[in-house]
Short mmCIF file of C-alpha atoms in Angstrom, two decimals:
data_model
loop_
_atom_site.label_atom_id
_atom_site.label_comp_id
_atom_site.label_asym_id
_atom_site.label_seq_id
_atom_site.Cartn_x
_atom_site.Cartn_y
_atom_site.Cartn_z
CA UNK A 12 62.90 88.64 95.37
CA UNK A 13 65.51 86.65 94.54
CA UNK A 14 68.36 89.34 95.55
CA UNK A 15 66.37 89.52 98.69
CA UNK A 16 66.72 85.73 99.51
CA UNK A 17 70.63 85.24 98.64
CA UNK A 18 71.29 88.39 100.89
CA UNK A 19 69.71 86.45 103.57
CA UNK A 20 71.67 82.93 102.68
CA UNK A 21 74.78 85.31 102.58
CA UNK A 22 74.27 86.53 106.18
CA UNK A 23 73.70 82.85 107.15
CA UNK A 24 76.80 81.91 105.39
CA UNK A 25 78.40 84.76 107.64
CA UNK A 26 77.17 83.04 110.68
CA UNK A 27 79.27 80.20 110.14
CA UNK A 28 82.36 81.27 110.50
CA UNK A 29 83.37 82.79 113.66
CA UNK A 30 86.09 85.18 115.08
CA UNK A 31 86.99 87.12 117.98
CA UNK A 32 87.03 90.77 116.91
CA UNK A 33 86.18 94.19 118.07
CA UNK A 34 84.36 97.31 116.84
CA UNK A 35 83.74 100.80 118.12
CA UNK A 36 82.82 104.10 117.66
CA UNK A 37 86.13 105.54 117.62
CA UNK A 38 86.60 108.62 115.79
CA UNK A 39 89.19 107.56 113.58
CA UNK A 40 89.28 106.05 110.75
CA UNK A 41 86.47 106.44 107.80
CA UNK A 42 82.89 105.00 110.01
CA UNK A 43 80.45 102.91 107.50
CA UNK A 44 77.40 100.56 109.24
CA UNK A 45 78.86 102.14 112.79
CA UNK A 46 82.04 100.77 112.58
CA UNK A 47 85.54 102.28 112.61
CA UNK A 48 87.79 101.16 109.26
CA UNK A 49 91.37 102.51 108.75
CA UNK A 50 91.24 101.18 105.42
CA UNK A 51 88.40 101.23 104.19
CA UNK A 52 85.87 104.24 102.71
CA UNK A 53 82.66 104.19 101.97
CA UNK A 54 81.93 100.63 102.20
CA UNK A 55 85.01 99.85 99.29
CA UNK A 56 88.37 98.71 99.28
CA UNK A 57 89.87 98.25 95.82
CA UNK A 58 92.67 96.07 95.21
CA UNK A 59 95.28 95.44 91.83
CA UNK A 60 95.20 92.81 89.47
CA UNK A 61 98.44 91.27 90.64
CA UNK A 62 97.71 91.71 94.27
CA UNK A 63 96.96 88.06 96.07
CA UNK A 64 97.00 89.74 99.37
CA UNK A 65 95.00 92.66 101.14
CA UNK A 66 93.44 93.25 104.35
CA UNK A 67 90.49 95.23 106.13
CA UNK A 68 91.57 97.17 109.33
CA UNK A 69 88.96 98.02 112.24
CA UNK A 70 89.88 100.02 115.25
CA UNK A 71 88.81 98.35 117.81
CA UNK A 72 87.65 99.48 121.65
CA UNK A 73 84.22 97.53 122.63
CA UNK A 74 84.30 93.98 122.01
CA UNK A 75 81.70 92.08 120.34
CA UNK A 76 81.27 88.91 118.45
CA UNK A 77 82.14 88.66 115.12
CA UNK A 78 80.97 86.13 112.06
CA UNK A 79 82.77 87.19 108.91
CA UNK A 80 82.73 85.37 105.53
CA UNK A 81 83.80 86.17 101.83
CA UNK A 82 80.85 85.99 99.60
CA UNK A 83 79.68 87.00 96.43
CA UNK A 84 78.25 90.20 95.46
CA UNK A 85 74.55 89.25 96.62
CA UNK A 86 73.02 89.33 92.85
CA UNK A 87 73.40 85.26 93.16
CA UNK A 88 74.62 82.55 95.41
CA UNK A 89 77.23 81.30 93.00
CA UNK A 90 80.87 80.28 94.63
CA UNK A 91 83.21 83.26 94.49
CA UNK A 92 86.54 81.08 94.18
CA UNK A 93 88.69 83.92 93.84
CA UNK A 94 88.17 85.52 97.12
CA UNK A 95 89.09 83.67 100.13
CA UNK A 96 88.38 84.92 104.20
CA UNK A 97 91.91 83.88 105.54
CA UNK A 98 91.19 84.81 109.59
CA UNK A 99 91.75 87.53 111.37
CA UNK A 100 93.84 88.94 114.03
CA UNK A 101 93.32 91.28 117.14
CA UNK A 102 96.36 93.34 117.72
CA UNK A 103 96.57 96.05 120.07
CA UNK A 104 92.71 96.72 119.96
CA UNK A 105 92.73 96.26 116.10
CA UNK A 106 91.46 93.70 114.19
CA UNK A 107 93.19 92.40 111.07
CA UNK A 108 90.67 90.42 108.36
CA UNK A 109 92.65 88.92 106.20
CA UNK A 110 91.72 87.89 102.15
CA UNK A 111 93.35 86.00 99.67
CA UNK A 112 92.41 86.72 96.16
CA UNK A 113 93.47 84.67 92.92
CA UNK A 114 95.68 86.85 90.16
CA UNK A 115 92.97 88.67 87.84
CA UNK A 116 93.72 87.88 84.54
CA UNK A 117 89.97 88.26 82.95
CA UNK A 118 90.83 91.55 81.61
CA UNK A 119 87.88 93.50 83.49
CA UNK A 120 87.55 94.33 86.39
CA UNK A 121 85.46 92.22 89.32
CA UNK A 122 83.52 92.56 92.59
CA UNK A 123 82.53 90.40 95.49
CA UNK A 124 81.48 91.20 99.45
CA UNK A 125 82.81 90.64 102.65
CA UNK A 126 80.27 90.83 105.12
CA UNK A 127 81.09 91.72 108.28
CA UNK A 128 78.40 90.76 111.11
CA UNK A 129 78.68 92.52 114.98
CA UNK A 130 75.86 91.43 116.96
CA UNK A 131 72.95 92.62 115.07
CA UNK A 132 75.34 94.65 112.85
CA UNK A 133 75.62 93.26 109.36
CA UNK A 134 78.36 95.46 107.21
CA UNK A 135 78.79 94.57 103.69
CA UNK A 136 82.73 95.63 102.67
CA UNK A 137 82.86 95.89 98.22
CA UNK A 138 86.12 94.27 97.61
CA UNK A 139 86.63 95.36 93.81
CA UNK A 140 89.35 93.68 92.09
CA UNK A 141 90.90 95.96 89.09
CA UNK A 142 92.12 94.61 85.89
CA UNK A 143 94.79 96.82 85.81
CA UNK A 144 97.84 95.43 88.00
CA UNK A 145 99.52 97.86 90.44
CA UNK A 146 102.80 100.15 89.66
CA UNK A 147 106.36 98.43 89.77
CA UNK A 148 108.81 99.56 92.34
CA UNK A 149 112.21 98.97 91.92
CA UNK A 150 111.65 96.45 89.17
CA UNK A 151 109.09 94.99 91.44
CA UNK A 152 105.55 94.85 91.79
CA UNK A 153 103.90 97.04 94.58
CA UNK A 154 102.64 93.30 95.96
CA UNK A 155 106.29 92.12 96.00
CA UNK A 156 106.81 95.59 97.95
CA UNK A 157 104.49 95.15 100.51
CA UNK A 158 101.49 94.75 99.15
CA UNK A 159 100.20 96.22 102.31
CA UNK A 160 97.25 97.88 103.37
CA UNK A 161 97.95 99.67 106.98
CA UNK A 162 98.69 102.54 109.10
CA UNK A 163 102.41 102.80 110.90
CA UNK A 164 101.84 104.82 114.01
CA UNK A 165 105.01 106.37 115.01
CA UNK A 166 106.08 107.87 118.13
CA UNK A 167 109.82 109.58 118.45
CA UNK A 168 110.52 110.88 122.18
CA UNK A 169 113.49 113.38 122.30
CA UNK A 170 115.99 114.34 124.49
CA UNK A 171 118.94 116.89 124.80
CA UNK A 172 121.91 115.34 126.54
CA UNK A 173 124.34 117.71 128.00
CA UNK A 174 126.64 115.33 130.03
CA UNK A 175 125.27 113.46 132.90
CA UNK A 176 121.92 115.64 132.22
CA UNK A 177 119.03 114.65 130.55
CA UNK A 178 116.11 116.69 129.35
CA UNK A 179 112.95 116.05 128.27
CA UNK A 180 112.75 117.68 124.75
CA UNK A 181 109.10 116.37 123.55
CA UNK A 182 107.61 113.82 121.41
CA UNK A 183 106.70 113.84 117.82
CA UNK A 184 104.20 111.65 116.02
CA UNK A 185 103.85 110.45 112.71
CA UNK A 186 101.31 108.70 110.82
CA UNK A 187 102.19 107.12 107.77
CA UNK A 188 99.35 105.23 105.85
CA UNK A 189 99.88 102.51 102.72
CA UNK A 190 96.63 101.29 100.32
CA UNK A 191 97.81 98.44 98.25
CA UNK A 192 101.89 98.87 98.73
CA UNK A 193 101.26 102.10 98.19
CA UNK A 194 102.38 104.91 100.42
CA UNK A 195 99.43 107.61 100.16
CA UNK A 196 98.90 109.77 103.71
CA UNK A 197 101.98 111.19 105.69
CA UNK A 198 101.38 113.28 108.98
CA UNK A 199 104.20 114.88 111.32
CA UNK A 200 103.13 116.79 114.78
CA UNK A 201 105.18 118.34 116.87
CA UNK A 202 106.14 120.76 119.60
CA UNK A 203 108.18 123.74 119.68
CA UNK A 204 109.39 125.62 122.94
CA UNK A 205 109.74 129.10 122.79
CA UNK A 206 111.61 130.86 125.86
CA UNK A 207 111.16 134.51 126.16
CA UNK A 208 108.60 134.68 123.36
CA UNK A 209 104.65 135.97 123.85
CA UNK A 210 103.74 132.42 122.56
CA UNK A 211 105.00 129.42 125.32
CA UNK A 212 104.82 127.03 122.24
CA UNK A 213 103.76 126.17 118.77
CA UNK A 214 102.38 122.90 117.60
CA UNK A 215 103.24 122.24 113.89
CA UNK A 216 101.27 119.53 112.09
CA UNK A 217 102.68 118.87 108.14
CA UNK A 218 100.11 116.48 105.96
CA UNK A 219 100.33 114.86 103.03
CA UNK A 220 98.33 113.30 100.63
CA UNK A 221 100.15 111.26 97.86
CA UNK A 222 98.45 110.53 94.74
CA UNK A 223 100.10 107.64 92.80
CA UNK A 224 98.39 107.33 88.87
CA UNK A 225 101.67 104.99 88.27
CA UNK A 226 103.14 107.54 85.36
CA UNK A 227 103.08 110.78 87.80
CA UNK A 228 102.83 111.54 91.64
CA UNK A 229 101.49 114.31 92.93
CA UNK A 230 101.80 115.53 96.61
CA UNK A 231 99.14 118.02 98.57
CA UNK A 232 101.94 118.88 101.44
CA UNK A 233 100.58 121.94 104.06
CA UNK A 234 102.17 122.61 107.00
CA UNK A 235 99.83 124.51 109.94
CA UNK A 236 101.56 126.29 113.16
CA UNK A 237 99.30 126.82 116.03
CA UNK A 238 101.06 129.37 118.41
CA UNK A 239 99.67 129.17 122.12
CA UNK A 240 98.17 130.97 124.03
CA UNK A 241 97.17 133.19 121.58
CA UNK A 242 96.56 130.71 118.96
CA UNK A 243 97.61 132.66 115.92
CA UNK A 244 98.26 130.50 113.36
CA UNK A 245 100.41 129.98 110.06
CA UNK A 246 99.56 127.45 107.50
CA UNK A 247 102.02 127.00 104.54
CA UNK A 248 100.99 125.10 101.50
CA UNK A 249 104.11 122.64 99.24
CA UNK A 250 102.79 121.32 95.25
CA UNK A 251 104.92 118.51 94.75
CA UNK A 252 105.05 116.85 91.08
CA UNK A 253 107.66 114.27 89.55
CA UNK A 254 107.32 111.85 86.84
CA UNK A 255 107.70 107.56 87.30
CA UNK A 256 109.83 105.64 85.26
CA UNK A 257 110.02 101.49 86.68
CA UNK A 258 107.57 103.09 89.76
CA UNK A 259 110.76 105.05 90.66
CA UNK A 260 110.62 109.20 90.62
CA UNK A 261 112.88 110.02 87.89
CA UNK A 262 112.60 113.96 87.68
CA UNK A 263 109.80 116.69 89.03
CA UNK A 264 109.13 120.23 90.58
CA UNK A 265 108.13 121.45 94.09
CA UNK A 266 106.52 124.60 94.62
CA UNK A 267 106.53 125.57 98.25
CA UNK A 268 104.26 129.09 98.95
CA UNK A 269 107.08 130.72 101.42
CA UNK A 270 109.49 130.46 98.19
CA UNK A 271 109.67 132.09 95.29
CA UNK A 272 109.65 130.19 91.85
CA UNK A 273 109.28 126.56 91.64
CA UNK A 274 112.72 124.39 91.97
CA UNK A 275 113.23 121.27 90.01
CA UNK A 276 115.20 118.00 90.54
CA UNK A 277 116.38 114.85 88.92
CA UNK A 278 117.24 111.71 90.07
CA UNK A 279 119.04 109.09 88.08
CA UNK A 280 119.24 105.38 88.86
CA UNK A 281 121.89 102.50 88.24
CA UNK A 282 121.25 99.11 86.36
CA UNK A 283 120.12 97.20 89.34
CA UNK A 284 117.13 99.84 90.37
CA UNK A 285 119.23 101.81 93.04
CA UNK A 286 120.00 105.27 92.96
CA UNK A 287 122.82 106.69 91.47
CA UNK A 288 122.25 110.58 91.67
CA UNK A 289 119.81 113.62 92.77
CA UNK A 290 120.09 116.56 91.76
CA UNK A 291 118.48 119.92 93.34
CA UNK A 292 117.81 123.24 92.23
CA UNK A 293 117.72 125.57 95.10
CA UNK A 294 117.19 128.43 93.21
CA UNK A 295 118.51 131.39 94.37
CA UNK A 296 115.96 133.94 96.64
CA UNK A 297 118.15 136.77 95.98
CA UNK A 298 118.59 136.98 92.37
CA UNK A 299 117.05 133.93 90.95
CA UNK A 300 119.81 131.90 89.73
CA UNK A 301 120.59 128.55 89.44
CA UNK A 302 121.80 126.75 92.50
CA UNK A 303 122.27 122.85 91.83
CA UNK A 304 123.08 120.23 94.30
CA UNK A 305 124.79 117.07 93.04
CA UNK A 306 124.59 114.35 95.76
CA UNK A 307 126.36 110.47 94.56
CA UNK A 308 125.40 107.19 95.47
CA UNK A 309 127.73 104.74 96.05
CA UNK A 310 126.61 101.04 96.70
CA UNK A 311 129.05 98.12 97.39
CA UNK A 312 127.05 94.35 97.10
CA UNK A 313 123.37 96.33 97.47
CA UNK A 314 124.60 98.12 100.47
CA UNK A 315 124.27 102.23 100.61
CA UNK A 316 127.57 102.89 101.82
CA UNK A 317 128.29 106.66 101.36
CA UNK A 318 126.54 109.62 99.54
CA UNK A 319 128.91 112.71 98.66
CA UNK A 320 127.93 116.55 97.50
CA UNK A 321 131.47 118.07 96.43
CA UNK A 322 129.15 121.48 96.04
CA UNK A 323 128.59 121.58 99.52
CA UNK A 324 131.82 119.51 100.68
CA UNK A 325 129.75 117.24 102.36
CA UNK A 326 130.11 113.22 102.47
CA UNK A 327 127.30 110.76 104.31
CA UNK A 328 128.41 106.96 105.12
CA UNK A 329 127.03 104.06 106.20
CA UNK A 330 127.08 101.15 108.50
CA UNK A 331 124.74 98.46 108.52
CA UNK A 332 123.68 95.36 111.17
CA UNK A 333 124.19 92.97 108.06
CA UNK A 334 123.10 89.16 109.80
CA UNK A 335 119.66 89.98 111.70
CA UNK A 336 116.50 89.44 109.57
CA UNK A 337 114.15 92.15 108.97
CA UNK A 338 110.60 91.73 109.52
CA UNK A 339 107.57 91.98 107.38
CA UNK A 340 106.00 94.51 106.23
CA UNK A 341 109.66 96.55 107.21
CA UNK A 342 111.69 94.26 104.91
CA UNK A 343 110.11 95.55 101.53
CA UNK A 344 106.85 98.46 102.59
CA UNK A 345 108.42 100.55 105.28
CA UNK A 346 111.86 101.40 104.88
CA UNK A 347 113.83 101.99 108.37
CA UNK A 348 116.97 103.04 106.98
CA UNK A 349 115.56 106.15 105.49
CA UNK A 350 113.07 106.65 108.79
CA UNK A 351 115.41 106.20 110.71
CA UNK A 352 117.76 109.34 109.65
CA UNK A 353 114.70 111.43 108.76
CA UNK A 354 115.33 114.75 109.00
CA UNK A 355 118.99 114.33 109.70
CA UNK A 356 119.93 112.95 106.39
CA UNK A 357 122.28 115.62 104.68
CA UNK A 358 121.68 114.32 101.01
CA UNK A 359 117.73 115.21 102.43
CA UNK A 360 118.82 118.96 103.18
CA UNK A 361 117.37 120.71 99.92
CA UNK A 362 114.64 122.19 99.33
CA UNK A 363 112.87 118.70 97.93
CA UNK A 364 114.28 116.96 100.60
CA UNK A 365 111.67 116.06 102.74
CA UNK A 366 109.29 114.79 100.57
CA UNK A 367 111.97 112.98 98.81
CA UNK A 368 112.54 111.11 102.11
CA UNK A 369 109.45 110.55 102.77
CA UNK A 370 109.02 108.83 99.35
CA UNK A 371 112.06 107.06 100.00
CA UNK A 372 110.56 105.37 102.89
CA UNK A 373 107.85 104.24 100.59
CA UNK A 374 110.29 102.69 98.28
CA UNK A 375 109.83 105.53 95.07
CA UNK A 376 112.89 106.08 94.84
CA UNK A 377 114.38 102.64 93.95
CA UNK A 378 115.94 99.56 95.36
CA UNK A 379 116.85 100.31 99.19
CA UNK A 380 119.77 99.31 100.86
CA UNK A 381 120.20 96.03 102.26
CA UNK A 382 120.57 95.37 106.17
CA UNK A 383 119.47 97.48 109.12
CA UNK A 384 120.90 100.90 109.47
CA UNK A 385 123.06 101.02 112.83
CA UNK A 386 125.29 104.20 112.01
CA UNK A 387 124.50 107.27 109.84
CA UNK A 388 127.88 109.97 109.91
CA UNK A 389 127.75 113.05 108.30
CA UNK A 390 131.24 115.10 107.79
CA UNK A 391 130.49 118.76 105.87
CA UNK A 392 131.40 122.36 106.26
CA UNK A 393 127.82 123.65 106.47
CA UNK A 394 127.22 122.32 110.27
CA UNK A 395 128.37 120.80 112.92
CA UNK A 396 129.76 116.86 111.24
CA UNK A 397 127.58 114.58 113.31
CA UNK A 398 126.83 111.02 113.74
CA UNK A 399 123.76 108.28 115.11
CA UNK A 400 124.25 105.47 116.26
CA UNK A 401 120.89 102.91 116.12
CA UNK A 402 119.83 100.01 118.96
CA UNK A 403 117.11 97.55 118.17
CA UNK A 404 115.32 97.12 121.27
CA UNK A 405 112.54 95.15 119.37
CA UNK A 406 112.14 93.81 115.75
CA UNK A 407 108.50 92.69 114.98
CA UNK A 408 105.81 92.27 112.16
CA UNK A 409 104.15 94.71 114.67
CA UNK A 410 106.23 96.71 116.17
CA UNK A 411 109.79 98.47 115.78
CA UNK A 412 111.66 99.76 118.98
CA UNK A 413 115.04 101.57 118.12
CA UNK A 414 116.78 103.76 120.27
CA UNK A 415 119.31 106.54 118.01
CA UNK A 416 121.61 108.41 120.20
CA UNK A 417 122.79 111.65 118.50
CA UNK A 418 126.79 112.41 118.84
CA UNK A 419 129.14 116.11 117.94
CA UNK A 420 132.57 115.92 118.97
CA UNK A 421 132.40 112.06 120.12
CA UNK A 422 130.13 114.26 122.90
CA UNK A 423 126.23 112.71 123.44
CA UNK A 424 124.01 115.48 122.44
CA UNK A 425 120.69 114.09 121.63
CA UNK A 426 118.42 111.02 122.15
CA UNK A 427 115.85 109.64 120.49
CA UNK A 428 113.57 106.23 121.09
CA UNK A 429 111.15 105.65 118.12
CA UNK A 430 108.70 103.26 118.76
CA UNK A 431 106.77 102.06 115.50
CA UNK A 432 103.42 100.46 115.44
CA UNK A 433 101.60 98.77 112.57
CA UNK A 434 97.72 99.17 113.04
#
């Protein structure tokens, strides 16, 4: 009886405290009491020690009235001081609750509700407080990382430039998802043209899902091809291991199933946290033999200023919008520098490349670069030398505009405008 009556004094206590939100039946996101979270599954979201910071994320369509209130686990009425409602936000039809939470120092773990009330909706959300504290990164905690909880929505429009001419060449998405400073879900779709073929086109969707116990992180990467009209498809599966030292990948493997044998790498770091080499074993699908890539990291006052592979006679430099401010959550959670040349970056090329990027974006593999990115040149033998140059269009907590225009020969080949969203 008496868990009975403080779950009714909770949902009174919810009643007090009002916001404007929304909720809807979406279909994305992980549904629980008929609502849409992005962060949220099964009714839980679990947070470090050392976090002070988190937030639940609803996708939002149909607007209703909202009463929302931290309280405590409904097994008694006693204050729950460590877990503060903060507000919330609507942006973009999502809406933002934001917590506070004190530093857990008990040594045990701890539990308390938010409850969530939509018309005559009332969701109870588990917020679980561990008593272990989250992973360093770069000699920092994952809260002094980001500490963020949220899904970057990413958009990249293309064009091929051939003098005055400009042609529509597609648009790409990505999804990029972070739990606690964390970066744990990664999806890429695109579109690929095919002239003269049977197939018109092929969509290509790569996911991944990133596993991070804090001494090891492991990667499910598959990669499905859709070919249309006669949607035949291709899926290719990528096992992706490497070991953490600091909360920065020190050494792993990759398996990918259209290779043969599984190639390993290393990555070495200076004092300060930033790296200072990666090695790469493309390993030879002839005959099997070794076939390492060397690629240096030179940094002048925290700035990434060039990256050199004498193997492959290749050199990568640098140049950086050093006065504007960057934003939160892209200061320290989502890195634009290595977005931003994703898939172009030479020292990205090997086979680990792209998941090495990826985690670069995430901040695994050590202290980024300061500044904004606004040129990336690459000079080697392999390809075409090549360079982007970057324009902000708009810098927000929210949202990132950039326009990168693609140049061979001092000759415009390619644009792109990426337009990233935090949801």
């Amino acid at each position: 009886m008496k868990k009975i009556f403080s779950y009714w004094v909770l949902c009174l206590m919810a009643f007090a405290t009002s916001a404007l939100v929304s909720c809807s039946s979406d279909d994305n996101g992980d549904e629980w009491g008929g609502f849409q979270f992005e962060n949220v599954r099964d009714g839980k979201l679990s947070v470090a020690a050392n976090q002070t910071s988190s937030e639940i994320i609803m996708k939002a369509s149909k607007a209703y009235r909202a009463y929302v209130s931290a309280t405590s686990d409904g097994s008694s009425t006693e204050e729950i001081s460590w877990l503060r409602y903060e507000g919330s936000r609507l942006d973009d039809g999502t809406c933002h609750i934001s917590i506070q939470l004190d530093k857990n120092d008990t040594g045990k773990s701890r539990s308390a509700y938010i409850i969530i009330v939509c018309d005559d909706k009332t969701v109870p959300i588990l917020i679980t407080q561990t008593a272990e504290d989250s992973s360093n990164v770069g000699g920092d905690s994952d809260v002094d990382n980001g500490g963020i909880t949220a899904l970057f929505t990413i958009t990249k429009e293309c064009s091929v430039i051939t003098g005055t001419h400009v042609e529509d060449d597609g648009t790409e998405t990505y999804e990029l998802q972070y739990q606690n400073g964390n970066l744990t879900r990664f999806k890429h779709v695109e579109r690929d043209d095919m002239a003269g073929a049977s197939d018109k086109y092929c969509i290509e969707t790569t996911t991944g899902t990133i596993f991070n116990s804090g001494a090891s992180i492991k990667t499910d990467w598959n990669r499905k091809s859709i070919y249309y009209p006669s949607q035949k498809t291709e899926e290719d599966v990528a096992d992706f291991n490497a070991k953490l030292e600091n909360g920065r990948i020190v050494s792993g493997t990759i398996f990918k199933s259209w290779m043969n044998g599984t190639r390993p790498f290393e990555i070495s770091y200076n004092a300060d946290g930033t790296m200072k080499q990666t090695r790469y074993n493309d390993i030879s699908e002839y005959d099997g033999s070794d076939d390492w890539d060397n690629h240096t990291f030179i940094w002048e006052n925290g700035y990434l200023t060039k990256v050199k592979c004498e193997s492959m006679d290749a050199v990568s430099t640098f140049a950086y919008d050093k006065t504007t401010a960057i934003p939160a959550p892209f200061d320290k959670a989502l890195d634009l520098n290595m977005l931003l040349i994703l898939e172009e970056a030479e020292f990205f090329d090997g086979t680990n490349g792209e998941i090495l990027n990826v985690l670069a974006i995430g901040g695994k593999l050590g202290t980024r670069s300061k500044g904004l990115i606004k040129e990336y040149h690459c000079d080697w033998t392999e390809d075409t030398p090549f360079t982007l140059k970057m324009t902000y269009k708009k810098l927000t907590s929210n949202e990132v505009i950039v326009e990168v225009n693609h140049y061979e020969n001092n000759q415009l080949r390619f644009g792109y405008k990426w337009t990233i969203k935090r949801s």
